[in-house]
Tab-separated table of C-alpha atoms in Angstrom:
chain	number	residue	atom	x	y	z
N	211	MET	CA	0.125	-0.001	0.200
N	212	ARG	CA	1.470	3.263	-1.024
N	213	HIS	CA	1.071	6.527	-2.870
N	214	GLN	CA	3.271	7.700	-5.561
N	215	ILE	CA	3.896	10.717	-7.441
N	216	TYR	CA	4.613	10.020	-11.253
N	217	PRO	CA	6.483	11.965	-13.648
N	218	ARG	CA	5.350	13.389	-16.968
N	219	PHE	CA	4.871	11.224	-19.930
N	220	THR	CA	5.226	12.083	-23.643
N	221	LYS	CA	3.309	15.001	-24.996
N	222	SER	CA	1.709	12.919	-27.844
N	223	VAL	CA	0.319	10.460	-25.273
N	224	LEU	CA	-1.069	13.575	-23.369
N	225	LEU	CA	-2.682	14.930	-26.520
N	226	THR	CA	-4.336	11.638	-27.546
N	227	VAL	CA	-5.866	11.441	-24.267
N	228	LEU	CA	-7.163	14.744	-24.058
N	229	ALA	CA	-8.493	14.589	-27.533
N	230	LEU	CA	-10.520	11.272	-26.934
N	231	ALA	CA	-11.554	12.715	-23.559
N	232	SER	CA	-13.043	15.603	-25.449
N	233	LEU	CA	-14.901	13.415	-27.611
N	234	ARG	CA	-16.197	11.237	-25.178
N	235	ALA	CA	-17.166	13.932	-22.801
N	236	GLY	CA	-19.440	15.448	-25.466
N	237	ALA	CA	-21.194	12.227	-25.877
N	238	GLN	CA	-22.510	12.231	-22.300
N	239	GLY	CA	-25.124	13.818	-20.564
N	240	LEU	CA	-24.426	17.400	-19.908
N	241	THR	CA	-23.952	18.622	-23.533
N	242	ALA	CA	-25.587	17.394	-26.901
N	243	PRO	CA	-24.441	17.613	-30.583
N	244	ASP	CA	-26.338	20.326	-32.598
N	245	VAL	CA	-29.232	18.936	-34.822
N	246	LYS	CA	-30.955	20.315	-37.632
N	247	SER	CA	-34.775	20.846	-37.100
N	248	SER	CA	-37.763	21.400	-39.278
N	249	ARG	CA	-40.339	21.364	-36.624
N	250	PRO	CA	-41.733	24.599	-35.612
N	251	ALA	CA	-41.351	25.923	-32.140
N	252	PRO	CA	-44.487	25.270	-29.877
N	253	ARG	CA	-46.594	28.250	-28.857
N	254	THR	CA	-48.572	28.780	-25.498
N	255	SER	CA	-52.207	29.310	-25.564
N	256	ASP	CA	-51.562	33.253	-25.459
N	257	GLY	CA	-49.782	32.836	-28.793
N	258	HIS	CA	-46.147	33.292	-27.807
N	259	PRO	CA	-43.306	30.709	-28.484
N	260	ASP	CA	-43.003	28.415	-25.711
N	261	LEU	CA	-39.729	28.529	-24.203
N	262	SER	CA	-40.288	25.539	-21.853
N	263	GLY	CA	-37.908	22.806	-22.108
N	264	TYR	CA	-34.675	21.268	-21.031
N	265	TRP	CA	-32.015	22.896	-22.577
N	266	LYS	CA	-28.339	21.691	-23.247
N	267	GLY	CA	-25.278	23.376	-24.667
N	268	THR	CA	-23.793	22.197	-27.656
N	269	ARG	CA	-19.978	21.461	-28.583
N	270	ASP	CA	-20.071	24.322	-31.116
N	271	THR	CA	-20.074	26.837	-28.054
N	272	LYS	CA	-16.432	27.660	-27.739
N	273	PRO	CA	-15.038	28.552	-25.397
N	274	VAL	CA	-17.738	27.635	-22.709
N	275	GLY	CA	-17.655	29.866	-19.650
N	276	ASN	CA	-16.218	32.781	-21.181
N	277	ILE	CA	-18.349	35.820	-21.819
N	278	ALA	CA	-15.795	37.346	-24.294
N	279	LYS	CA	-16.502	34.376	-26.635
N	280	ASP	CA	-17.889	36.512	-29.207
N	281	LEU	CA	-15.124	39.430	-28.983
N	282	PRO	CA	-12.115	39.603	-31.340
N	283	GLY	CA	-9.213	37.723	-29.718
N	284	LEU	CA	-11.470	37.069	-26.704
N	285	LYS	CA	-10.360	40.310	-25.564
N	286	LEU	CA	-12.810	42.218	-22.973
N	287	PRO	CA	-13.145	46.151	-23.408
N	288	LEU	CA	-12.243	46.450	-19.912
N	289	THR	CA	-11.921	50.046	-18.375
N	290	PRO	CA	-8.957	50.453	-15.854
N	291	ALA	CA	-11.200	49.876	-13.166
N	292	GLY	CA	-12.453	46.661	-14.894
N	293	GLU	CA	-8.795	45.683	-15.446
N	294	GLU	CA	-8.383	46.183	-11.590
N	295	ALA	CA	-11.454	44.140	-10.816
N	296	TRP	CA	-10.260	41.242	-13.260
N	297	LYS	CA	-6.875	40.928	-11.714
N	298	HIS	CA	-8.340	41.000	-8.181
N	299	ASN	CA	-10.572	38.303	-9.279
N	300	LEU	CA	-7.843	36.259	-10.562
N	301	THR	CA	-5.523	36.711	-7.811
N	302	ALA	CA	-7.490	37.183	-4.833
N	303	THR	CA	-10.911	35.842	-4.909
N	304	ILE	CA	-12.080	32.168	-5.011
N	305	ASP	CA	-14.416	31.288	-7.641
N	306	PRO	CA	-17.917	32.155	-5.780
N	307	GLU	CA	-19.696	29.479	-7.752
N	308	SER	CA	-17.222	26.788	-6.192
N	309	LEU	CA	-18.343	28.188	-2.737
N	310	CYS	CA	-21.685	27.502	-3.916
N	311	ILE	CA	-22.706	31.044	-4.137
N	312	PRO	CA	-25.202	31.722	-7.070
N	313	GLY	CA	-23.546	32.513	-10.603
N	314	GLY	CA	-25.921	34.821	-11.808
N	315	ILE	CA	-26.282	36.494	-14.946
N	316	PRO	CA	-24.544	36.938	-17.407
N	317	ARG	CA	-22.625	33.825	-15.969
N	318	HIS	CA	-25.207	31.358	-16.339
N	319	ASN	CA	-25.933	32.180	-19.960
N	320	ALA	CA	-22.316	31.172	-20.527
N	321	SER	CA	-22.211	27.840	-18.387
N	322	ALA	CA	-21.887	24.494	-19.696
N	323	LEU	CA	-24.659	23.333	-17.571
N	324	PRO	CA	-28.030	22.552	-18.853
N	325	PHE	CA	-31.027	24.401	-17.676
N	326	GLU	CA	-34.651	24.092	-17.672
N	327	VAL	CA	-37.404	26.648	-18.418
N	328	LEU	CA	-40.956	26.593	-17.477
N	329	GLN	CA	-43.304	29.365	-19.075
N	330	GLY	CA	-46.382	31.051	-17.883
N	331	SER	CA	-48.508	33.625	-19.208
N	332	LYS	CA	-47.240	36.226	-16.364
N	333	LYS	CA	-44.297	34.631	-15.167
N	334	ILE	CA	-41.354	32.702	-16.606
N	335	VAL	CA	-38.814	30.686	-14.425
N	336	PHE	CA	-35.389	29.505	-15.369
N	337	LEU	CA	-34.082	26.542	-13.412
N	338	TYR	CA	-30.526	25.863	-12.994
N	339	TRP	CA	-28.159	22.861	-12.273
N	340	TYR	CA	-27.397	24.218	-8.670
N	341	THR	CA	-30.840	24.587	-7.637
N	342	TYR	CA	-30.991	28.148	-8.314
N	343	PHE	CA	-33.722	29.757	-10.231
N	344	ARG	CA	-34.746	32.930	-11.823
N	345	LEU	CA	-38.626	34.007	-11.481
N	346	ILE	CA	-39.125	36.559	-14.279
N	347	PRO	CA	-42.318	38.549	-14.265
N	348	VAL	CA	-43.597	39.139	-17.911
N	349	ASP	CA	-45.172	42.547	-17.591
N	350	ALA	CA	-44.445	45.174	-20.473
N	351	GLN	CA	-45.977	47.957	-18.131
N	352	ARG	CA	-43.538	47.359	-15.209
N	353	LYS	CA	-40.783	49.417	-14.362
N	354	HIS	CA	-37.599	48.944	-12.714
N	355	SER	CA	-37.325	50.157	-9.072
N	356	GLU	CA	-35.484	53.352	-8.198
N	357	ASP	CA	-33.088	51.555	-6.026
N	358	PRO	CA	-33.408	47.648	-6.327
N	359	ASP	CA	-31.646	45.405	-3.611
N	360	PRO	CA	-28.433	44.073	-5.250
N	361	SER	CA	-28.763	40.468	-6.202
N	362	PHE	CA	-26.997	37.826	-8.404
N	363	PHE	CA	-29.569	37.767	-10.981
N	364	GLY	CA	-30.555	41.396	-10.901
N	365	GLU	CA	-34.067	42.911	-10.757
N	366	GLU	CA	-35.375	41.198	-14.034
N	367	ILE	CA	-38.173	42.454	-16.020
N	368	GLY	CA	-39.527	40.703	-18.929
N	369	ARG	CA	-41.680	41.516	-21.897
N	370	TRP	CA	-42.370	40.330	-25.421
N	371	GLU	CA	-41.300	41.856	-28.531
N	372	LYS	CA	-43.163	39.739	-31.189
N	373	ASP	CA	-41.780	36.189	-30.825
N	374	THR	CA	-38.655	37.268	-28.646
N	375	LEU	CA	-38.747	37.360	-24.796
N	376	VAL	CA	-36.757	40.434	-23.685
N	377	VAL	CA	-35.447	40.294	-20.027
N	378	ASP	CA	-34.257	43.821	-18.917
N	379	SER	CA	-32.055	43.381	-15.593
N	380	ILE	CA	-30.273	45.843	-13.375
N	381	GLY	CA	-29.513	45.908	-9.726
N	382	PHE	CA	-26.513	43.653	-9.432
N	383	LYS	CA	-24.077	42.662	-6.919
N	384	ASP	CA	-20.627	44.128	-7.163
N	385	THR	CA	-18.723	41.640	-4.734
N	386	ARG	CA	-18.334	37.936	-4.412
N	387	VAL	CA	-19.340	37.698	-8.241
N	388	TRP	CA	-17.734	36.602	-11.256
N	389	ALA	CA	-19.153	37.085	-14.463
N	390	ASP	CA	-18.124	34.046	-15.923
N	391	GLU	CA	-15.939	30.712	-15.220
N	392	ASN	CA	-12.756	32.832	-16.063
N	393	GLY	CA	-13.184	35.378	-13.249
N	394	SER	CA	-14.230	38.083	-15.589
N	395	PRO	CA	-15.687	40.919	-13.621
N	396	HIS	CA	-18.881	43.016	-13.506
N	397	SER	CA	-19.790	45.952	-11.391
N	398	ASP	CA	-23.073	47.002	-9.550
N	399	ALA	CA	-23.657	49.216	-12.767
N	400	LEU	CA	-24.138	46.436	-14.623
N	401	HIS	CA	-27.230	46.348	-17.052
N	402	VAL	CA	-28.194	43.091	-18.854
N	403	VAL	CA	-30.665	42.989	-21.758
N	404	GLU	CA	-31.357	39.381	-22.860
N	405	ARG	CA	-33.422	38.435	-25.990
N	406	TRP	CA	-34.597	34.822	-25.823
N	407	SER	CA	-36.126	33.126	-28.857
N	408	ARG	CA	-36.934	29.740	-29.981
N	409	PRO	CA	-36.175	29.541	-33.667
N	410	ASP	CA	-37.596	25.897	-34.006
N	411	TYR	CA	-38.552	23.220	-31.768
N	412	ASP	CA	-35.063	21.896	-30.974
N	413	HIS	CA	-33.287	25.174	-30.310
N	414	ILE	CA	-33.405	28.033	-27.730
N	415	HIS	CA	-31.206	31.250	-28.440
N	416	VAL	CA	-30.174	34.139	-26.525
N	417	GLU	CA	-28.513	37.562	-27.351
N	418	THR	CA	-27.156	38.797	-24.241
N	419	LEU	CA	-26.262	42.641	-24.053
N	420	ILE	CA	-23.742	43.399	-21.403
N	421	ASP	CA	-23.557	47.257	-20.424
N	422	ASP	CA	-21.441	48.012	-17.569
N	423	PRO	CA	-19.779	51.418	-17.952
N	424	LYS	CA	-17.726	50.994	-14.652
N	425	PHE	CA	-15.987	48.059	-15.871
N	426	TYR	CA	-16.287	48.094	-19.821
N	427	THR	CA	-15.407	50.723	-22.471
N	428	ARG	CA	-18.795	49.883	-24.300
N	429	PRO	CA	-21.510	47.259	-24.319
N	430	TYR	CA	-20.960	44.013	-25.836
N	431	THR	CA	-22.998	40.840	-26.696
N	432	TYR	CA	-22.768	37.288	-25.699
N	433	SER	CA	-24.775	35.012	-28.205
N	434	ARG	CA	-25.667	31.394	-27.539
N	435	THR	CA	-27.926	28.498	-28.751
N	436	TRP	CA	-28.870	25.521	-26.825
N	437	VAL	CA	-30.522	22.216	-27.991
N	438	ALA	CA	-33.463	20.636	-26.569
N	439	GLY	CA	-32.735	17.477	-24.187
N	440	LYS	CA	-34.526	14.310	-24.340
N	441	PRO	CA	-38.203	14.229	-23.133
N	442	GLU	CA	-37.193	12.242	-20.024
N	443	GLU	CA	-34.418	14.639	-19.006
N	444	GLU	CA	-35.029	17.029	-16.198
N	445	LEU	CA	-33.080	18.590	-13.473
N	446	HIS	CA	-32.522	17.092	-10.128
N	447	GLU	CA	-31.581	18.042	-6.822
N	448	TYR	CA	-28.079	19.220	-6.299
N	449	ALA	CA	-27.091	20.437	-2.966
N	450	CYS	CA	-23.913	22.257	-3.736
N	451	SER	CA	-23.086	23.031	-0.331
N	452	GLU	CA	-23.735	19.603	1.115
N	453	ASN	CA	-20.146	18.526	1.367
N	454	ASN	CA	-17.988	21.251	-0.223
N	455	VAL	CA	-14.593	19.729	0.796
N	456	ASP	CA	-12.989	21.732	-1.922
N	457	ARG	CA	-13.751	25.179	-0.337
N	458	ASN	CA	-10.769	24.372	1.977
N	459	HIS	CA	-8.361	23.743	-0.823
N	460	LEU	CA	-9.229	26.051	-3.650
N	461	GLY	CA	-6.805	28.579	-4.712
N	462	PHE	CA	-7.478	32.035	-6.058
N	463	GLY	CA	-8.864	32.630	-9.505
N	464	PRO	CA	-9.846	29.887	-12.002
N	465	GLY	CA	-6.060	28.708	-12.458
N	466	PRO	CA	-4.324	28.845	-15.764
N	467	ILE	CA	-6.372	30.255	-18.805
N	468	ARG	CA	-5.318	28.876	-22.141
N	469	PRO	CA	-4.938	30.836	-25.296
N	470	ASP	CA	-8.251	29.363	-26.544
N	471	GLY	CA	-9.935	31.032	-23.622
N	472	THR	CA	-10.546	27.923	-21.546
N	473	ARG	CA	-9.285	26.973	-18.136
N	474	GLY	CA	-6.790	24.328	-17.437
N	475	PHE	CA	-3.174	23.337	-17.694
N	476	PRO	CA	-1.394	24.038	-21.042
N	477	THR	CA	0.250	20.586	-20.571
N	478	LEU	CA	-0.819	17.869	-18.353
N	479	ALA	CA	1.164	14.967	-16.816
N	480	PRO	CA	-0.627	11.347	-17.730
N	481	LEU	CA	-1.861	9.262	-15.065
N	482	PRO	CA	0.182	6.212	-14.022
N	483	PRO	CA	-0.218	3.098	-16.477
N	484	PRO	CA	-3.393	1.427	-16.249
N	485	LEU	CA	-3.142	-1.595	-13.740
N	486	PRO	CA	-3.412	-4.914	-15.960
N	487	ALA	CA	-6.334	-6.130	-13.945
N	488	SER	CA	-8.391	-3.379	-15.497
N	489	ASN	CA	-8.705	-5.567	-18.627
N	490	LYS	CA	-10.195	-8.472	-17.128
T	1098	MET	CA	-24.773	-5.468	-6.378
T	1099	LYS	CA	-21.745	-6.566	-8.553
T	1100	LEU	CA	-19.226	-4.072	-9.784
T	1101	LYS	CA	-19.271	-3.447	-13.484
T	1102	PRO	CA	-16.010	-4.408	-15.069
T	1103	VAL	CA	-14.887	-2.760	-18.209
T	1104	VAL	CA	-13.249	-4.078	-21.313
T	1105	LEU	CA	-11.263	-1.293	-22.462
T	1106	VAL	CA	-8.930	0.758	-20.261
T	1107	ALA	CA	-8.975	3.412	-22.982
T	1108	SER	CA	-12.787	3.849	-23.005
T	1109	MET	CA	-12.806	4.102	-19.087
T	1110	THR	CA	-10.144	6.700	-19.277
T	1111	LEU	CA	-12.405	8.735	-21.427
T	1112	ALA	CA	-15.477	8.147	-19.415
T	1113	ILE	CA	-13.699	9.535	-16.152
T	1114	ALA	CA	-12.049	12.493	-18.060
T	1115	GLY	CA	-13.631	15.868	-17.257
T	1116	SER	CA	-15.536	18.132	-19.401
T	1117	ALA	CA	-16.615	21.771	-19.559
T	1118	PHE	CA	-18.957	21.773	-16.523
T	1119	ALA	CA	-17.262	22.186	-13.193
T	1120	HIS	CA	-18.407	23.017	-9.789
T	1121	HIS	CA	-14.676	24.435	-9.576
T	1122	SER	CA	-12.107	24.760	-12.063
T	1123	PHE	CA	-9.854	21.611	-11.723
T	1124	ALA	CA	-6.761	23.773	-12.337
T	1125	ALA	CA	-7.935	25.961	-9.177
T	1126	GLU	CA	-7.402	23.203	-6.868
T	1127	PHE	CA	-5.520	20.374	-8.264
T	1128	ASP	CA	-2.024	20.105	-10.083
T	1129	GLY	CA	-2.078	18.630	-13.454
T	1130	ASN	CA	1.593	18.131	-13.334
T	1131	GLN	CA	1.371	15.774	-10.259
T	1132	PRO	CA	-0.426	12.585	-11.211
T	1133	VAL	CA	-0.571	10.448	-7.987
T	1134	ARG	CA	-1.524	6.612	-7.482
T	1135	VAL	CA	-2.842	5.837	-3.683
T	1136	GLU	CA	-3.224	2.011	-2.939
T	1137	GLY	CA	-4.931	0.961	0.338
T	1138	VAL	CA	-8.290	0.054	1.989
T	1139	LEU	CA	-11.330	1.801	1.506
T	1140	SER	CA	-12.161	3.409	4.706
T	1141	ASN	CA	-15.278	5.649	3.799
T	1142	ILE	CA	-17.499	6.901	1.182
T	1143	GLU	CA	-19.247	10.004	0.899
T	1144	TRP	CA	-21.913	9.853	-1.799
T	1145	THR	CA	-22.871	13.742	-1.609
T	1146	ASN	CA	-22.896	16.814	-3.811
T	1147	PRO	CA	-21.115	18.586	-5.156
T	1148	HIS	CA	-18.804	15.747	-5.386
T	1149	SER	CA	-18.551	12.126	-4.033
T	1150	TYR	CA	-15.354	11.122	-2.107
T	1151	PHE	CA	-13.665	7.743	-1.558
T	1152	TYR	CA	-11.513	7.782	1.332
T	1153	VAL	CA	-8.376	5.500	1.235
T	1154	ASP	CA	-6.359	4.527	4.080
T	1155	VAL	CA	-2.808	4.215	2.732
T	1156	LYS	CA	-0.203	2.539	4.958
T	1157	ASP	CA	3.639	3.289	4.463
T	1158	ASP	CA	6.644	1.107	5.035
T	1159	LYS	CA	6.837	1.958	8.857
T	1160	GLY	CA	3.019	1.043	9.257
T	1161	ASN	CA	1.895	4.581	9.512
T	1162	VAL	CA	-1.374	5.084	8.036
T	1163	VAL	CA	-2.483	8.223	5.863
T	1164	THR	CA	-6.035	8.621	4.683
T	1165	TRP	CA	-6.470	10.181	1.253
T	1166	GLY	CA	-9.685	11.724	0.095
T	1167	CYS	CA	-10.354	10.892	-3.579
T	1168	GLU	CA	-12.798	13.300	-5.254
T	1169	GLY	CA	-15.202	11.702	-7.709
T	1170	ALA	CA	-18.159	12.918	-9.439
T	1171	ASN	CA	-21.646	13.793	-7.993
T	1172	PRO	CA	-23.751	11.021	-7.478
T	1173	GLY	CA	-25.927	11.601	-10.016
T	1174	ALA	CA	-23.080	11.366	-12.650
T	1175	LEU	CA	-21.795	8.313	-11.284
T	1176	THR	CA	-25.528	6.670	-11.260
T	1177	ARG	CA	-26.047	7.552	-14.692
T	1178	ARG	CA	-22.797	5.576	-15.683
T	1179	GLY	CA	-23.995	2.680	-13.914
T	1180	PHE	CA	-22.021	2.840	-10.606
T	1181	LYS	CA	-24.164	2.896	-7.452
T	1182	LYS	CA	-23.033	3.523	-3.807
T	1183	GLY	CA	-23.626	-0.039	-2.862
T	1184	ASP	CA	-21.058	-1.314	-5.386
T	1185	ALA	CA	-18.171	-0.395	-3.056
T	1186	LYS	CA	-17.820	-1.709	0.501
T	1187	ILE	CA	-15.857	-0.433	3.371
T	1188	GLY	CA	-12.706	-2.578	3.505
T	1189	ASP	CA	-12.300	-3.105	-0.171
T	1190	LYS	CA	-8.871	-3.017	-1.645
T	1191	ILE	CA	-8.870	0.239	-3.700
T	1192	VAL	CA	-6.290	1.865	-6.042
T	1193	VAL	CA	-6.925	5.439	-7.197
T	1194	ASP	CA	-5.136	7.246	-9.838
T	1195	GLY	CA	-5.621	10.984	-10.346
T	1196	TYR	CA	-4.041	14.475	-9.600
T	1197	ALA	CA	-3.028	15.777	-6.212
T	1198	ALA	CA	-4.283	18.825	-4.686
T	1199	LYS	CA	-2.105	21.796	-5.068
T	1200	ASP	CA	-1.994	22.661	-1.434
T	1201	GLY	CA	-0.370	19.586	-0.375
T	1202	ALA	CA	-3.149	17.987	1.435
T	1203	HIS	CA	-3.929	14.212	1.132
T	1204	LEU	CA	-6.556	15.181	-1.476
T	1205	MET	CA	-6.931	14.000	-4.985
T	1206	ASP	CA	-8.777	14.529	-8.234
T	1207	ALA	CA	-9.810	10.709	-8.673
T	1208	ARG	CA	-9.527	9.795	-12.710
T	1209	ARG	CA	-9.526	5.929	-12.189
T	1210	ILE	CA	-10.582	3.882	-9.415
T	1211	TYR	CA	-9.990	0.226	-9.037
T	1212	LEU	CA	-11.961	-1.698	-6.654
T	1213	ASN	CA	-10.636	-5.237	-5.593
T	1214	GLY	CA	-8.971	-5.315	-9.003
T	1215	LYS	CA	-11.659	-4.104	-11.252
T	1216	LEU	CA	-11.906	-0.590	-12.755
T	1217	ILE	CA	-14.810	1.353	-11.980
T	1218	PHE	CA	-16.016	4.887	-12.619
T	1219	GLY	CA	-14.008	7.952	-10.893
T	1220	GLY	CA	-14.579	11.231	-12.062
T	1221	THR	CA	-16.797	11.803	-15.103
T	1222	GLU	CA	-18.045	14.754	-17.379
T	1223	GLY	CA	-18.833	17.645	-15.601
T	1224	ASP	CA	-16.131	17.348	-12.615
T	1225	GLY	CA	-13.831	19.936	-14.364
T	1226	GLY	CA	-11.041	17.505	-14.672
T	1227	PRO	CA	-8.340	17.304	-17.165
T	1228	GLY	CA	-9.504	17.716	-21.118
T	1229	GLY	CA	-12.421	19.977	-19.760
T	1230	GLN	CA	-12.742	23.662	-19.960
């Protein structure tokens, strides 16, 4: 009985493992391959597209967890204050979501995790993997509060513009929050406008406008399309804080960020050789 | 319930490799350049969220016992892949391959778990391990 630290293996072995792992991961439950669809989007009794469903990200969304995905060079238009905030997130904060603090918006729109939507005529609810939810009133006459209590999802108001659900949100937190898995920042001046649509039965799409004049020199957008899960798929209980052993071992920031905008080590030492018994 | 042995090591390696979802970034906690193998006796299982844990009592040459915590996927992910809590028994011989925590704790990200000589599921998609984003 022992434990042993293993040295690096060859780069070719590593790359092979990573490539195969990536393929395998995509074939599993949390993501799904994109599909072509000729089925029209369902509609509710009041005539709006029904956004209800269990939605899964596709492998086409790269890099996942990065709100700079659609920006040239993956470069966020940070103000000096935004640069400072990002540096702080990377070097002095633990990922709030790993501490079971809600990710909020825009982070959840960039997440790799499936989510579920249930749509009513006056409210629409987004259910998330970590047993978090957004309950969005749909009311074109409703106005934002003068000074909403800061929250992770913000004060959200929905309205329909033809076949698009527009969700306008202000009143966000400014601390203990990352805007994505890479530790990108946002401030309490954040204003998010999401435009949700269901172009066909099998897809849901969002255009997310991120406007945060404290931390960003200009508004920018994050676009994403998800595919419908299988009829039997749905969210289940996931009590993030039940046994969060990690909280005492996590370092600051997300760890290394690769040139392609993903998180992880540029190189990785392979595991020890598999035991022969595993072939039996 | 019997353990489900696997045929191809390669396929199992893929099955336990991480993907884009993470409760936490793998690289924020574990060292991808420090692979480790622990061998010992299964002393405890925590079938919990956000991760499962397999605790391994490892005895050194002098007879001292050190307990390693081996982090696996959450119960839902393990169940989807055919591994149930009852498949492992306290006292089973266990070998775990994975990556050690950066902070030097006796904690590792489990990539492969062998129980009584048979390879079972360890981490899975969604645990933020190598290969993920």
